[in-house]
Amino acid sequence: MGIIWVHICILLNFMAVFCVKDSPKVQPFYLPANPESCDDVHMLCKAKSSSRTQLQWLKDRIQIGDSTLLNATISQVGSALVLNIKCISVAHAGDYTCSAQNAHGKDEFTASLVITSAPFWLENTQSEMTESMRQAKRDETVTLRCPVGGHPRPNITWHYRVCGQVRFLRTQPLNPLK
């Protein structure tokens, strides 16, 4: 992407005037280190180039457009493109890319937004669990689901009571959920 194109534009009084046409170079942007749910986040997409450059925002390699990202607005401020997200949630976590393109090339910069969140239920499975346990027969394997989210990834511990005593079950590693 570091190619510089040189064209002679004007020849005046035997002096050559050169116009440099170059590919864009995206300026890095930084995201907050430990944002929490419902914080506001602002990102600035800007590129250096002597040629007219088109900027765009992407989340997880998909272009962000009108109403594609909850509580997000994109606005042109001078030569920059600003992405504002109000009241972030775990749905906003991901890789954000500022992309710049002109007739001479393209450049990108990507940063990850990691959102700290307390554990939460992805769906309520209590009635499903109750029914599975009610129908279980002695020495039969029962599979119980526990769909949870959060960051850092929650640890899940299963326990049950036998004659008033609490017993803990061995827990399988949790598969990552996005």
XYZ file of N, CA and C in Angstrom:
534
model
N 0.804 -1.194 0.000
C 0.000 0.000 0.000
C 0.852 1.265 0.000
N 2.167 1.140 0.068
C 3.026 2.302 0.164
C 3.439 2.859 -1.187
N 2.698 2.580 -2.255
C 3.052 3.084 -3.577
C 2.659 4.546 -3.678
N 3.547 5.381 -4.203
C 3.242 6.791 -4.440
C 3.213 6.998 -5.951
N 2.105 7.518 -6.430
C 1.933 7.773 -7.852
C 2.265 9.232 -8.121
N 3.078 9.501 -9.113
C 3.454 10.868 -9.457
C 3.026 11.139 -10.892
N 2.290 12.228 -11.084
C 1.838 12.636 -12.413
C 2.242 14.086 -12.639
N 2.618 14.431 -13.849
C 2.883 15.833 -14.157
C 1.545 16.481 -14.440
N 1.223 17.551 -13.692
C -0.072 18.207 -13.825
C 0.000 19.434 -14.726
N 0.990 20.300 -14.509
C 1.066 21.571 -15.228
C 2.519 21.814 -15.625
N 2.712 22.344 -16.795
C 4.044 22.779 -17.208
C 3.946 24.277 -17.434
N 4.583 25.050 -16.579
C 4.448 26.501 -16.617
C 5.827 27.127 -16.519
N 6.191 27.983 -17.507
C 7.493 28.655 -17.521
C 8.637 27.661 -17.376
N 8.518 26.549 -18.036
C 9.542 25.509 -18.024
C 9.781 24.907 -16.637
N 8.821 25.088 -15.723
C 8.910 24.463 -14.396
C 7.825 23.398 -14.314
N 8.165 22.268 -13.836
C 7.177 21.202 -13.689
C 6.571 21.276 -12.295
N 5.261 21.169 -12.209
C 4.552 21.092 -10.939
C 3.996 19.668 -10.848
N 4.306 19.006 -9.775
C 3.891 17.620 -9.622
C 2.721 17.509 -8.656
N 1.789 16.636 -8.981
C 0.702 16.290 -8.068
C 0.965 14.872 -7.580
N 1.021 14.705 -6.290
C 1.236 13.382 -5.720
C -0.123 12.785 -5.395
N -0.377 11.619 -5.932
C -1.631 10.920 -5.655
C -1.256 9.652 -4.912
N -1.730 9.539 -3.686
C -1.303 8.427 -2.841
C -2.481 7.650 -2.289
N -2.192 6.440 -1.873
C -3.214 5.626 -1.224
C -3.405 6.144 0.202
N -4.603 5.932 0.786
C -4.866 6.442 2.137
C -4.119 5.658 3.208
N -3.885 6.305 4.321
C -3.284 5.660 5.497
C -4.191 5.961 6.692
N -4.871 4.924 7.205
C -5.805 5.094 8.324
C -5.034 5.385 9.601
N -5.516 6.381 10.335
C -4.916 6.707 11.626
C -5.514 5.779 12.686
N -4.676 5.174 13.524
C -5.192 4.260 14.555
C -6.172 4.964 15.499
N -7.162 4.222 15.950
C -8.092 4.718 16.968
C -8.016 3.763 18.148
N -8.396 4.244 19.298
C -8.276 3.441 20.517
C -9.628 3.354 21.202
N -9.900 2.192 21.769
C -11.155 1.949 22.475
C -10.878 1.868 23.965
N -11.894 2.154 24.792
C -11.680 2.065 26.237
C -11.269 0.654 26.649
N -10.398 0.571 27.644
C -9.835 -0.717 28.071
C -10.859 -1.613 28.757
N -11.684 -1.076 29.621
C -12.636 -1.897 30.383
C -14.020 -1.262 30.410
N -14.660 -1.112 29.254
C -15.995 -0.507 29.293
C -16.997 -1.458 29.931
N -17.991 -0.887 30.558
C -19.042 -1.687 31.195
C -20.356 -1.478 30.461
N -21.307 -2.350 30.721
C -22.621 -2.223 30.103
C -23.186 -0.839 30.361
N -23.741 -0.258 29.334
C -24.398 1.049 29.303
C -23.428 2.242 29.299
N -22.126 1.994 29.140
C -21.197 3.100 28.871
C -21.422 3.566 27.431
N -21.024 4.811 27.136
C -21.034 5.315 25.767
C -19.632 5.173 25.188
N -19.541 4.820 23.904
C -18.249 4.651 23.240
C -18.255 5.476 21.953
N -17.138 6.165 21.699
C -16.987 6.996 20.505
C -15.717 6.573 19.778
N -15.807 6.413 18.461
C -14.654 6.005 17.654
C -14.506 6.963 16.479
N -13.259 7.364 16.195
C -12.964 8.316 15.129
C -12.218 7.619 13.995
N -12.792 7.655 12.799
C -12.176 7.069 11.606
C -11.646 8.212 10.748
N -10.330 8.228 10.570
C -9.685 9.301 9.817
C -8.506 8.710 9.057
N -8.260 9.245 7.860
C -7.153 8.747 7.041
C -6.381 9.912 6.439
N -5.073 9.715 6.299
C -4.223 10.704 5.632
C -4.131 10.332 4.160
N -4.353 11.320 3.300
C -4.201 11.127 1.863
C -4.356 12.479 1.184
N -3.661 12.663 0.082
C -3.819 13.903 -0.675
C -4.970 13.782 -1.669
N -5.517 12.595 -1.823
C -6.630 12.353 -2.746
C -7.925 12.177 -1.962
N -9.024 12.419 -2.641
C -10.335 12.232 -2.020
C -10.476 10.776 -1.576
N -10.875 10.579 -0.325
C -10.919 9.242 0.273
C -12.302 8.954 0.835
N -12.791 7.745 0.613
C -14.074 7.317 1.172
C -13.804 6.494 2.425
N -14.486 6.850 3.518
C -14.331 6.153 4.797
C -15.580 5.336 5.090
N -15.396 4.232 5.807
C -16.549 3.461 6.282
C -16.176 2.699 7.545
N -17.199 2.395 8.348
C -17.041 1.595 9.565
C -17.558 0.192 9.310
N -16.848 -0.811 9.873
C -17.291 -2.199 9.824
C -17.240 -2.787 11.231
N -18.161 -3.693 11.519
C -18.125 -4.459 12.769
C -18.067 -5.927 12.376
N -17.040 -6.599 12.842
C -16.844 -8.013 12.509
C -16.889 -8.236 10.993
N -16.237 -7.346 10.252
C -16.059 -7.377 8.794
C -17.338 -7.090 8.012
N -18.401 -6.616 8.675
C -19.656 -6.270 8.002
C -19.862 -4.768 8.134
N -20.184 -4.106 7.003
C -20.352 -2.657 7.009
C -21.490 -2.244 7.935
N -21.228 -1.206 8.720
C -22.247 -0.656 9.610
C -23.012 0.392 8.818
N -24.328 0.230 8.747
C -25.177 1.186 8.041
C -26.261 1.690 8.968
N -27.196 2.414 8.376
C -28.317 2.925 9.158
C -29.070 1.761 9.792
N -29.267 1.834 11.064
C -30.035 0.879 11.873
C -29.494 -0.553 11.855
N -28.229 -0.764 11.494
C -27.679 -2.122 11.552
C -27.037 -2.424 12.898
N -26.780 -1.393 13.693
C -26.153 -1.575 14.998
C -26.969 -0.789 16.016
N -27.538 -1.478 16.988
C -28.416 -0.885 17.988
C -27.742 0.280 18.712
N -28.447 1.390 18.863
C -27.998 2.590 19.590
C -26.751 3.228 18.989
N -26.493 2.999 17.701
C -25.287 3.538 17.067
C -25.649 4.558 15.994
N -24.830 5.612 15.915
C -24.968 6.604 14.853
C -23.592 6.860 14.249
N -23.584 7.122 12.957
C -22.353 7.479 12.252
C -22.555 8.871 11.688
N -21.590 9.751 11.931
C -21.701 11.114 11.420
C -20.376 11.577 10.837
N -20.489 12.393 9.793
C -19.319 12.987 9.149
C -18.980 14.261 9.915
N -17.749 14.362 10.393
C -17.275 15.559 11.089
C -15.992 15.987 10.383
N -16.100 16.994 9.528
C -14.952 17.397 8.720
C -14.561 16.253 7.804
N -13.306 15.849 7.856
C -12.836 14.746 7.009
C -12.854 13.404 7.744
N -13.461 13.370 8.925
C -13.506 12.142 9.733
C -14.918 11.566 9.762
N -14.994 10.276 10.065
C -16.266 9.584 10.240
C -16.316 9.105 11.688
N -17.313 9.578 12.435
C -17.402 9.285 13.865
C -18.508 8.263 14.106
N -18.167 7.195 14.836
C -19.134 6.181 15.245
C -19.399 6.370 16.729
N -20.652 6.653 17.081
C -21.062 6.819 18.477
C -22.003 5.683 18.839
N -21.720 5.019 19.948
C -22.613 3.974 20.451
C -23.047 4.387 21.847
N -24.345 4.541 22.028
C -24.909 4.904 23.327
C -25.299 3.640 24.076
N -24.975 3.581 25.330
C -25.374 2.481 26.209
C -24.997 1.116 25.614
N -23.692 0.846 25.562
C -23.214 -0.406 24.980
C -23.716 -1.614 25.761
N -23.808 -2.717 25.053
C -24.186 -3.993 25.669
C -23.257 -5.062 25.102
N -23.394 -6.288 25.570
C -22.541 -7.360 25.057
C -22.744 -7.563 23.556
N -23.886 -7.149 23.023
C -24.129 -7.257 21.581
C -23.177 -6.366 20.782
N -22.620 -5.343 21.409
C -21.695 -4.431 20.727
C -20.249 -4.930 20.743
N -19.953 -5.960 21.513
C -18.583 -6.485 21.560
C -18.207 -7.030 20.185
N -16.963 -6.813 19.785
C -16.500 -7.323 18.500
C -15.350 -6.513 17.958
N -15.003 -6.786 16.706
C -13.902 -6.095 16.039
C -14.455 -4.957 15.188
N -13.982 -3.734 15.459
C -14.398 -2.549 14.718
C -13.267 -2.127 13.791
N -13.619 -1.889 12.523
C -12.627 -1.550 11.507
C -12.975 -0.223 10.859
N -11.977 0.655 10.793
C -12.067 1.882 10.006
C -11.416 1.557 8.666
N -12.175 1.710 7.589
C -11.674 1.395 6.252
C -11.647 2.672 5.418
N -10.531 2.910 4.734
C -10.377 4.080 3.865
C -9.971 3.599 2.478
N -10.607 4.189 1.451
C -10.311 3.761 0.089
C -10.385 4.957 -0.850
N -9.445 5.007 -1.790
C -9.513 5.978 -2.876
C -9.068 5.286 -4.162
N -8.923 6.049 -5.232
C -8.569 5.471 -6.532
C -7.189 4.821 -6.534
N -6.369 5.115 -5.526
C -4.990 4.639 -5.513
C -4.724 3.516 -4.515
N -5.726 3.171 -3.713
C -5.512 2.079 -2.770
C -6.496 2.071 -1.622
N -6.216 1.200 -0.668
C -7.106 0.988 0.474
C -6.258 0.702 1.705
N -6.763 1.112 2.881
C -6.095 0.810 4.142
C -7.166 0.605 5.202
N -6.825 -0.138 6.249
C -7.760 -0.414 7.348
C -7.016 -0.429 8.667
N -7.777 -0.158 9.722
C -7.270 -0.350 11.082
C -8.402 -0.976 11.875
N -8.093 -2.016 12.668
C -9.104 -2.734 13.447
C -8.724 -2.754 14.916
N -9.729 -2.544 15.777
C -9.550 -2.651 17.226
C -10.723 -3.449 17.785
N -10.473 -4.174 18.867
C -11.513 -5.012 19.480
C -12.158 -4.298 20.654
N -13.484 -4.365 20.695
C -14.244 -3.831 21.819
C -14.671 -5.012 22.685
N -14.127 -5.077 23.900
C -14.450 -6.133 24.854
C -15.252 -5.480 25.968
N -16.427 -6.014 26.247
C -17.322 -5.398 27.226
C -17.452 -6.294 28.444
N -17.156 -5.729 29.610
C -17.281 -6.452 30.871
C -18.761 -6.533 31.232
N -19.201 -7.732 31.576
C -20.610 -7.928 31.895
C -20.748 -9.013 32.951
N -21.640 -8.799 33.879
C -21.958 -9.835 34.864
C -22.632 -11.001 34.136
N -22.585 -12.199 34.705
C -23.272 -13.330 34.065
C -24.764 -13.037 33.890
N -25.318 -13.533 32.783
C -26.748 -13.347 32.526
C -27.268 -14.560 31.762
N -28.564 -14.797 31.896
C -29.204 -15.923 31.210
C -29.461 -15.545 29.760
N -29.083 -16.426 28.840
C -29.401 -16.217 27.432
C -30.834 -16.655 27.140
N -31.303 -17.611 27.908
C -32.699 -18.046 27.823
C -33.068 -18.737 29.127
N -34.355 -18.745 29.428
C -34.821 -19.376 30.660
C -35.096 -20.853 30.378
N -34.357 -21.724 31.053
C -34.523 -23.171 30.832
C -35.046 -23.879 32.080
N -35.553 -23.128 33.052
C -35.960 -23.740 34.316
C -37.073 -24.771 34.129
N -38.099 -24.453 33.334
C -39.193 -25.425 33.155
C -38.687 -26.664 32.409
N -37.761 -26.465 31.451
C -37.160 -27.593 30.730
C -36.375 -28.479 31.697
N -35.611 -27.861 32.613
C -34.831 -28.624 33.597
C -35.744 -29.394 34.537
N -36.787 -28.732 35.019
C -37.717 -29.372 35.950
C -38.358 -30.593 35.293
N -38.793 -30.450 34.054
C -39.436 -31.556 33.341
C -38.445 -32.698 33.090
N -37.196 -32.380 32.713
C -36.175 -33.416 32.477
C -35.909 -34.208 33.742
N -35.824 -33.526 34.868
C -35.539 -34.213 36.132
C -36.744 -35.029 36.591
N -37.939 -34.534 36.333
C -39.146 -35.248 36.737
C -39.278 -36.557 35.955
N -38.884 -36.552 34.682
C -39.021 -37.737 33.841
C -37.823 -38.682 33.938
N -36.768 -38.277 34.622
C -35.551 -39.100 34.706
C -35.811 -40.377 35.498
N -35.197 -41.430 35.036
C -35.288 -42.714 35.728
C -33.939 -43.011 36.372
N -33.955 -43.866 37.344
C -32.731 -44.235 38.068
C -31.664 -44.749 37.092
N -30.419 -44.316 37.304
C -29.259 -44.683 36.484
C -29.356 -44.195 35.032
N -30.237 -43.262 34.777
C -30.373 -42.703 33.434
C -29.605 -41.377 33.362
N -28.987 -41.123 32.229
C -28.270 -39.862 32.032
C -29.264 -38.758 31.692
N -29.114 -37.636 32.364
C -29.956 -36.468 32.104
C -29.046 -35.330 31.659
N -29.408 -34.690 30.561
C -28.642 -33.537 30.075
C -29.416 -32.270 30.399
N -28.779 -31.379 31.133
C -29.386 -30.101 31.492
C -28.578 -28.986 30.835
N -29.276 -28.070 30.187
C -28.597 -26.945 29.532
C -28.544 -25.751 30.475
N -27.493 -24.970 30.327
C -27.336 -23.768 31.143
C -26.786 -22.651 30.246
N -27.633 -22.083 29.385
C -27.160 -21.074 28.441
C -26.971 -19.703 29.110
N -25.719 -19.372 29.363
C -25.403 -18.096 30.009
C -24.377 -17.335 29.173
N -24.334 -16.031 29.384
C -23.348 -15.181 28.738
C -22.694 -14.303 29.783
N -21.750 -13.503 29.353
C -21.045 -12.581 30.236
C -19.578 -12.528 29.876
N -18.919 -11.494 30.349
C -17.470 -11.374 30.124
C -16.834 -10.798 31.374
N -15.817 -11.418 31.930
C -15.219 -12.655 31.431
C -16.217 -13.817 31.485
N -15.897 -14.883 30.759
C -16.801 -16.019 30.634
C -17.147 -16.572 32.011
N -18.441 -16.736 32.300
C -18.855 -17.235 33.620
C -18.442 -18.691 33.854
N -18.149 -19.012 35.110
C -17.953 -20.402 35.534
C -19.301 -20.923 36.011
N -19.617 -22.147 35.660
C -20.898 -22.740 36.054
C -20.629 -23.894 37.004
N -21.327 -23.895 38.122
C -21.224 -24.980 39.095
C -22.622 -25.538 39.332
N -22.752 -26.842 39.184
C -24.023 -27.513 39.434
C -23.987 -28.124 40.836
N -25.125 -28.026 41.529
C -25.220 -28.691 42.829
C -26.649 -29.212 43.005
N -26.784 -30.162 43.903
C -28.101 -30.723 44.200
C -28.133 -31.127 45.667
N -29.328 -31.378 46.163
C -29.494 -31.758 47.577
C -29.941 -33.213 47.675
N -29.295 -33.910 48.589
C -29.689 -35.279 48.909
C -29.810 -35.337 50.423
N -31.017 -35.609 50.902
C -31.276 -35.692 52.348
C -30.761 -34.441 53.073
N -30.989 -33.273 52.473
C -30.603 -32.020 53.119
C -29.154 -31.619 52.931
N -28.337 -32.473 52.349
C -26.927 -32.134 52.122
C -26.729 -31.670 50.676
N -25.951 -30.599 50.524
C -25.649 -30.083 49.191
C -24.462 -30.842 48.622
N -24.614 -31.318 47.417
C -23.532 -32.019 46.721
C -23.261 -31.299 45.402
N -21.991 -31.269 45.048
C -21.597 -30.592 43.814
C -21.274 -31.611 42.742
N -21.618 -31.263 41.517
C -21.329 -32.117 40.369
C -20.079 -31.622 39.656
N -19.402 -32.564 39.031
C -18.269 -32.180 38.187
C -18.826 -31.362 37.014
N -18.180 -30.254 36.698
C -18.655 -29.363 35.646
C -17.791 -29.507 34.403
N -18.448 -29.646 33.264
C -17.736 -29.695 31.986
C -17.311 -28.279 31.614
N -16.194 -28.136 30.886
C -15.785 -26.794 30.454
C -16.883 -26.144 29.622
N -17.050 -24.862 29.826
C -18.081 -24.102 29.132
C -17.593 -23.717 27.746
N -18.415 -23.994 26.740
C -18.075 -23.553 25.385
C -18.297 -22.054 25.303
N -17.417 -21.319 24.593
C -17.584 -19.873 24.507
C -18.853 -19.511 23.750
N -19.570 -18.545 24.275
C -20.775 -18.025 23.629
C -20.517 -16.584 23.253
N -21.023 -16.165 22.122
C -20.866 -14.759 21.720
C -22.164 -14.046 21.878
